[in-house]
Structure formats: C-alpha cells, structure tokens
Amino acid sequence: MSTLAKLFAADRWIILDDVQFTRRDYQHRARLADRDEPARQQWLTLPTHLPQVRPTLISQARLVDPRRSRRTVQLLVRQYYGRSPHWQAVSDVLDQVLDTLDTSHRVADIARTSTTALLAVLGWPGNVLAGSEIPTRPGRSERLADLAEATGSTHCLCGSGGLRYLDADPFDAYGIPVQPFHSPMNGPLWLLARRVSSLWALSATGPGDLANELVAQREAHPLRTRA
C-alpha cells in the first residue's frame, strides 16, 4: 500500500527496469494477508533465474517455471480473496497478470502488469514509462534526476527508503524539488502498508473506497505545480 499510494500520488511512474535485481525485495514476490485475519500471512514467490547472478538487471531476470508460477498465483490469490465481496475487482487484476504469465517469462513484465492493473482498477490517470528507454548518467541520484528532467517532471516523489540515500543536488541543478512522501502510520489500511500486498486492501474495502483513501493521501502531499 505504501508504494501504491506513492505511485497514485504521482503523474508519472518511471520503471527502473535497468537496475540490479534484489532478491530480498518485492520484485518477484508479495506477502498475502488474509482478508478477515490479516495477521495470517503467506509469501507468494515466483522462483526466478538470474542469468548474471548478483549483477543481473531486473530486465534480465526470468521465471524458472512460468506455468508453475501461473498456477501458484491463480490458486493463492483465489484462496485468500475469492470469498471477498470485492472479488470482481481483485479478479480483474489477477486476470491481467495471468494473461501476462501466458505470454512472458520476464519478471519485469509481471511486476509491471500487476502494478498497472492495480492502478487502473483504482482509476489512476497517470502514465507509465520505462527507464531503460531514456539515456541517463550512471550515478544513482543522477539517473533519477535525469529521468525526471527528460520526462518534463516538476517534482520527484521520494519515499522514506529513498530519502536515506538520495542526493538532492542533481535535482537542484535541474530545478526539480524532491518531495518527501510519507504514508500514514495509523488506520486499519495503513498499519500493514509496508508489509502486505495491496490486494488485501482491495479485497477488504473495494476499489471505490480504496481509491478514495489514495486520493486523500495524494491531496495530503500537495505539489506547488503538477505536471
């Protein structure tokens, strides 16, 4: 939820598909939480092959067994959320992921589809770009600043994790402010925001109420100028 809220508050999502894959992150896995008992949780992990081992880029990561991954995704998501009164919204997201699993074994494709499907069902009006298609400098902060400049962005929304390493100087050189984004720490939807899949919130509240919650968070982080 914390990542989804940050994306929803932005006008553009630039996917960093040309950076190193991180095994212990959420790039190939999600933590499912039971709709009625969210303390009951289970990892949904897609076994991933890294052809370059540690230096493998996200765009190079491949599913070990796409068919098995498809079955796992379908069964576990239905098991956890199939009885929800908002199952149709969850199913709309799931179907798009399953369709992608039928045609691609790239982890980047699955991650992109799952996220854009969630944003679409919630009515996000923004657009998505691939960072690998935009020339940038190699430094971590320089790359992000170059992406913001190349896409005509007015601000860079940065979560608490990014704030620990981001150097604002490259952004200042372009006149692009770095806007801190902090999701709330209270309320039933936000207590698990940094741990569990957004499918839990979607199944618990439905797309309308969840979209309203995300709109409220967007408005809580006003920008002086919106792109």
Short mmCIF file of C-alpha atoms in Angstrom, two decimals:
data_model
loop_
_atom_site.label_atom_id
_atom_site.label_comp_id
_atom_site.label_asym_id
_atom_site.label_seq_id
_atom_site.Cartn_x
_atom_site.Cartn_y
_atom_site.Cartn_z
CA MET A 1 0.00 0.00 0.00
CA SER A 2 2.79 2.46 0.79
CA THR A 3 4.29 2.02 -2.71
CA LEU A 4 0.88 2.06 -4.39
CA ALA A 5 0.00 5.27 -2.55
CA LYS A 6 3.19 6.94 -3.75
CA LEU A 7 2.56 5.90 -7.35
CA PHE A 8 -1.06 7.04 -7.14
CA ALA A 9 0.08 10.46 -5.92
CA ALA A 10 2.36 10.87 -8.94
CA ASP A 11 1.51 11.73 -12.53
CA ARG A 12 4.21 9.51 -13.99
CA TRP A 13 5.70 6.21 -12.96
CA ILE A 14 9.13 5.62 -14.47
CA ILE A 15 10.02 1.95 -14.11
CA LEU A 16 13.67 1.32 -13.20
CA ASP A 17 13.97 -1.90 -15.18
CA ASP A 18 17.67 -1.37 -15.87
CA VAL A 19 18.88 -1.54 -12.24
CA GLN A 20 20.10 -4.55 -10.29
CA PHE A 21 17.58 -7.19 -9.28
CA THR A 22 17.26 -7.53 -5.49
CA ARG A 23 16.40 -10.98 -4.18
CA ARG A 24 15.04 -9.88 -0.83
CA ASP A 25 12.87 -7.10 -2.17
CA TYR A 26 9.35 -7.31 -3.61
CA GLN A 27 10.33 -7.54 -7.28
CA HIS A 28 9.35 -11.21 -7.59
CA ARG A 29 7.22 -11.78 -4.52
CA ALA A 30 4.37 -10.40 -2.41
CA ARG A 31 3.11 -11.07 1.08
CA LEU A 32 -0.57 -12.04 1.04
CA ALA A 33 -2.67 -11.31 4.11
CA ASP A 34 -5.98 -12.95 4.94
CA ARG A 35 -8.89 -10.57 4.36
CA ASP A 36 -10.51 -11.20 7.76
CA GLU A 37 -7.39 -12.14 9.74
CA PRO A 38 -4.58 -10.01 8.28
CA ALA A 39 -2.12 -11.37 10.82
CA ARG A 40 -2.34 -14.66 8.88
CA GLN A 41 0.10 -14.08 6.04
CA GLN A 42 1.93 -16.05 3.37
CA TRP A 43 4.62 -15.23 0.83
CA LEU A 44 3.68 -15.54 -2.83
CA THR A 45 7.06 -16.03 -4.51
CA LEU A 46 7.86 -16.58 -8.18
CA PRO A 47 11.09 -18.64 -8.46
CA THR A 48 13.46 -16.52 -10.53
CA HIS A 49 16.58 -17.26 -12.57
CA LEU A 50 19.29 -14.58 -12.60
CA PRO A 51 21.49 -15.25 -15.66
CA GLN A 52 24.20 -12.85 -14.47
CA VAL A 53 23.79 -13.96 -10.83
CA ARG A 54 24.19 -10.95 -8.49
CA PRO A 55 24.70 -8.23 -11.19
CA THR A 56 21.55 -9.34 -13.07
CA LEU A 57 19.32 -6.41 -14.04
CA ILE A 58 15.58 -6.53 -13.39
CA SER A 59 15.01 -6.62 -17.15
CA GLN A 60 17.19 -9.77 -17.39
CA ALA A 61 15.50 -11.77 -14.62
CA ARG A 62 13.43 -14.73 -15.86
CA LEU A 63 10.86 -17.02 -14.24
CA VAL A 64 12.21 -20.51 -13.64
CA ASP A 65 8.87 -22.18 -14.44
CA PRO A 66 6.21 -19.81 -15.88
CA ARG A 67 3.46 -22.47 -15.87
CA ARG A 68 4.02 -23.34 -12.25
CA SER A 69 4.19 -19.66 -11.33
CA ARG A 70 0.88 -19.11 -13.09
CA ARG A 71 -0.79 -21.90 -11.13
CA THR A 72 0.63 -20.61 -7.87
CA VAL A 73 -0.56 -17.06 -8.47
CA GLN A 74 -4.02 -18.18 -9.53
CA LEU A 75 -4.55 -20.60 -6.64
CA LEU A 76 -3.16 -18.47 -3.82
CA VAL A 77 -4.89 -15.24 -4.81
CA ARG A 78 -8.21 -17.05 -5.15
CA GLN A 79 -7.61 -18.89 -1.86
CA TYR A 80 -7.02 -15.65 0.03
CA TYR A 81 -9.50 -13.32 -1.64
CA GLY A 82 -12.01 -15.45 -3.58
CA ARG A 83 -14.71 -15.01 -0.89
CA SER A 84 -14.40 -11.23 -0.80
CA PRO A 85 -17.47 -9.23 -1.84
CA HIS A 86 -15.00 -7.28 -3.98
CA TRP A 87 -13.63 -10.35 -5.71
CA GLN A 88 -14.51 -9.00 -9.17
CA ALA A 89 -12.05 -6.12 -8.76
CA VAL A 90 -9.36 -8.49 -7.49
CA SER A 91 -10.15 -10.88 -10.33
CA ASP A 92 -9.75 -8.11 -12.91
CA VAL A 93 -6.20 -7.54 -11.66
CA LEU A 94 -5.49 -11.26 -11.43
CA ASP A 95 -6.68 -11.98 -14.97
CA GLN A 96 -4.26 -9.44 -16.43
CA VAL A 97 -1.38 -10.97 -14.51
CA LEU A 98 -2.34 -14.48 -15.64
CA ASP A 99 -2.54 -13.29 -19.27
CA THR A 100 0.99 -11.88 -18.97
CA LEU A 101 2.23 -15.13 -17.43
CA ASP A 102 0.86 -16.91 -20.51
CA THR A 103 2.99 -14.82 -22.85
CA SER A 104 6.11 -13.75 -20.95
CA HIS A 105 8.66 -15.21 -18.55
CA ARG A 106 10.27 -11.83 -17.76
CA VAL A 107 9.85 -10.84 -14.11
CA ALA A 108 9.79 -7.17 -15.15
CA ASP A 109 6.69 -7.79 -17.29
CA ILE A 110 4.85 -9.49 -14.44
CA ALA A 111 5.75 -6.74 -11.98
CA ARG A 112 4.69 -4.02 -14.41
CA THR A 113 1.39 -5.71 -15.26
CA SER A 114 0.43 -6.39 -11.65
CA THR A 115 1.08 -2.77 -10.67
CA THR A 116 -0.54 -1.09 -13.67
CA ALA A 117 -3.59 -3.36 -13.30
CA LEU A 118 -3.99 -2.25 -9.69
CA LEU A 119 -3.60 1.40 -10.63
CA ALA A 120 -6.11 1.02 -13.48
CA VAL A 121 -8.81 -0.61 -11.36
CA LEU A 122 -8.44 2.33 -8.94
CA GLY A 123 -8.76 4.91 -11.70
CA TRP A 124 -5.22 6.29 -11.68
CA PRO A 125 -4.95 8.84 -14.54
CA GLY A 126 -1.16 8.83 -14.89
CA ASN A 127 1.17 7.21 -17.41
CA VAL A 128 4.00 4.70 -17.27
CA LEU A 129 7.44 4.91 -18.87
CA ALA A 130 10.41 2.52 -18.96
CA GLY A 131 13.60 3.98 -17.56
CA SER A 132 15.74 1.79 -19.82
CA GLU A 133 14.48 3.72 -22.85
CA ILE A 134 15.76 7.07 -21.54
CA PRO A 135 19.51 7.94 -21.62
CA THR A 136 20.86 8.82 -18.17
CA ARG A 137 24.10 9.16 -16.23
CA PRO A 138 25.19 6.12 -14.18
CA GLY A 139 25.05 7.57 -10.65
CA ARG A 140 22.04 6.58 -8.56
CA SER A 141 20.75 10.08 -7.85
CA GLU A 142 21.99 11.40 -11.21
CA ARG A 143 19.99 8.72 -13.01
CA LEU A 144 16.78 9.65 -11.22
CA ALA A 145 17.32 13.36 -11.79
CA ASP A 146 17.99 12.77 -15.49
CA LEU A 147 14.79 10.71 -15.77
CA ALA A 148 12.77 13.48 -14.13
CA GLU A 149 14.29 16.11 -16.42
CA ALA A 150 13.88 14.04 -19.60
CA THR A 151 10.19 13.44 -18.90
CA GLY A 152 9.41 17.05 -18.04
CA SER A 153 8.53 16.22 -14.44
CA THR A 154 8.14 19.08 -11.98
CA HIS A 155 8.83 17.13 -8.77
CA CYS A 156 10.28 13.82 -7.66
CA LEU A 157 8.18 11.96 -5.08
CA CYS A 158 10.52 10.12 -2.73
CA GLY A 159 9.52 7.62 -0.06
CA SER A 160 11.25 7.20 3.29
CA GLY A 161 13.56 4.48 1.93
CA GLY A 162 14.80 6.64 -0.94
CA LEU A 163 15.32 9.64 1.31
CA ARG A 164 18.05 7.73 3.13
CA TYR A 165 20.32 7.70 0.07
CA LEU A 166 19.03 10.28 -2.40
CA ASP A 167 21.30 13.23 -3.15
CA ALA A 168 19.17 16.27 -3.94
CA ASP A 169 21.99 18.17 -5.70
CA PRO A 170 21.41 16.66 -9.18
CA PHE A 171 17.71 17.54 -8.88
CA ASP A 172 18.50 21.05 -7.70
CA ALA A 173 20.68 21.51 -10.77
CA TYR A 174 17.57 20.94 -12.90
CA GLY A 175 15.31 22.99 -10.63
CA ILE A 176 13.29 19.89 -9.70
CA PRO A 177 12.35 19.69 -5.99
CA VAL A 178 12.47 16.34 -4.20
CA GLN A 179 9.11 15.93 -2.48
CA PRO A 180 9.13 13.56 0.55
CA PHE A 181 6.22 11.12 0.54
CA HIS A 182 5.17 9.53 3.82
CA SER A 183 2.17 7.23 4.06
CA PRO A 184 0.20 7.42 7.33
CA MET A 185 1.07 5.10 10.21
CA ASN A 186 -2.42 4.78 11.66
CA GLY A 187 -5.75 3.43 10.44
CA PRO A 188 -6.61 -0.19 9.52
CA LEU A 189 -5.43 0.09 5.92
CA TRP A 190 -2.07 1.60 6.77
CA LEU A 191 -0.88 -0.50 9.69
CA LEU A 192 0.22 -3.20 7.22
CA ALA A 193 1.01 -0.81 4.38
CA ARG A 194 4.72 -1.64 4.25
CA ARG A 195 4.32 -5.41 4.54
CA VAL A 196 1.39 -6.91 2.65
CA SER A 197 0.13 -6.86 -0.91
CA SER A 198 -2.33 -4.15 -1.92
CA LEU A 199 -4.66 -6.97 -2.94
CA TRP A 200 -5.53 -7.28 0.74
CA ALA A 201 -6.70 -3.66 0.92
CA LEU A 202 -8.55 -4.00 -2.39
CA SER A 203 -10.38 -7.12 -1.21
CA ALA A 204 -11.17 -5.61 2.19
CA THR A 205 -12.53 -2.23 1.07
CA GLY A 206 -13.27 -2.45 -2.64
CA PRO A 207 -11.94 -0.24 -5.44
CA GLY A 208 -14.11 2.79 -4.67
CA ASP A 209 -13.21 3.17 -1.01
CA LEU A 210 -9.57 2.31 -1.64
CA ALA A 211 -9.35 4.88 -4.44
CA ASN A 212 -10.84 7.49 -2.10
CA GLU A 213 -8.22 6.65 0.50
CA LEU A 214 -5.44 7.05 -2.05
CA VAL A 215 -6.90 10.31 -3.33
CA ALA A 216 -6.84 11.59 0.26
CA GLN A 217 -3.16 10.68 0.51
CA ARG A 218 -2.48 12.38 -2.83
CA GLU A 219 -4.13 15.56 -1.55
CA ALA A 220 -2.15 15.31 1.69
CA HIS A 221 1.04 15.75 -0.36
CA PRO A 222 0.18 18.84 -2.44
CA LEU A 223 2.67 19.96 -5.06
CA ARG A 224 3.11 23.59 -5.92
CA THR A 225 2.93 22.66 -9.60
CA ARG A 226 1.58 19.45 -11.06
CA ALA A 227 2.87 18.02 -14.35
#
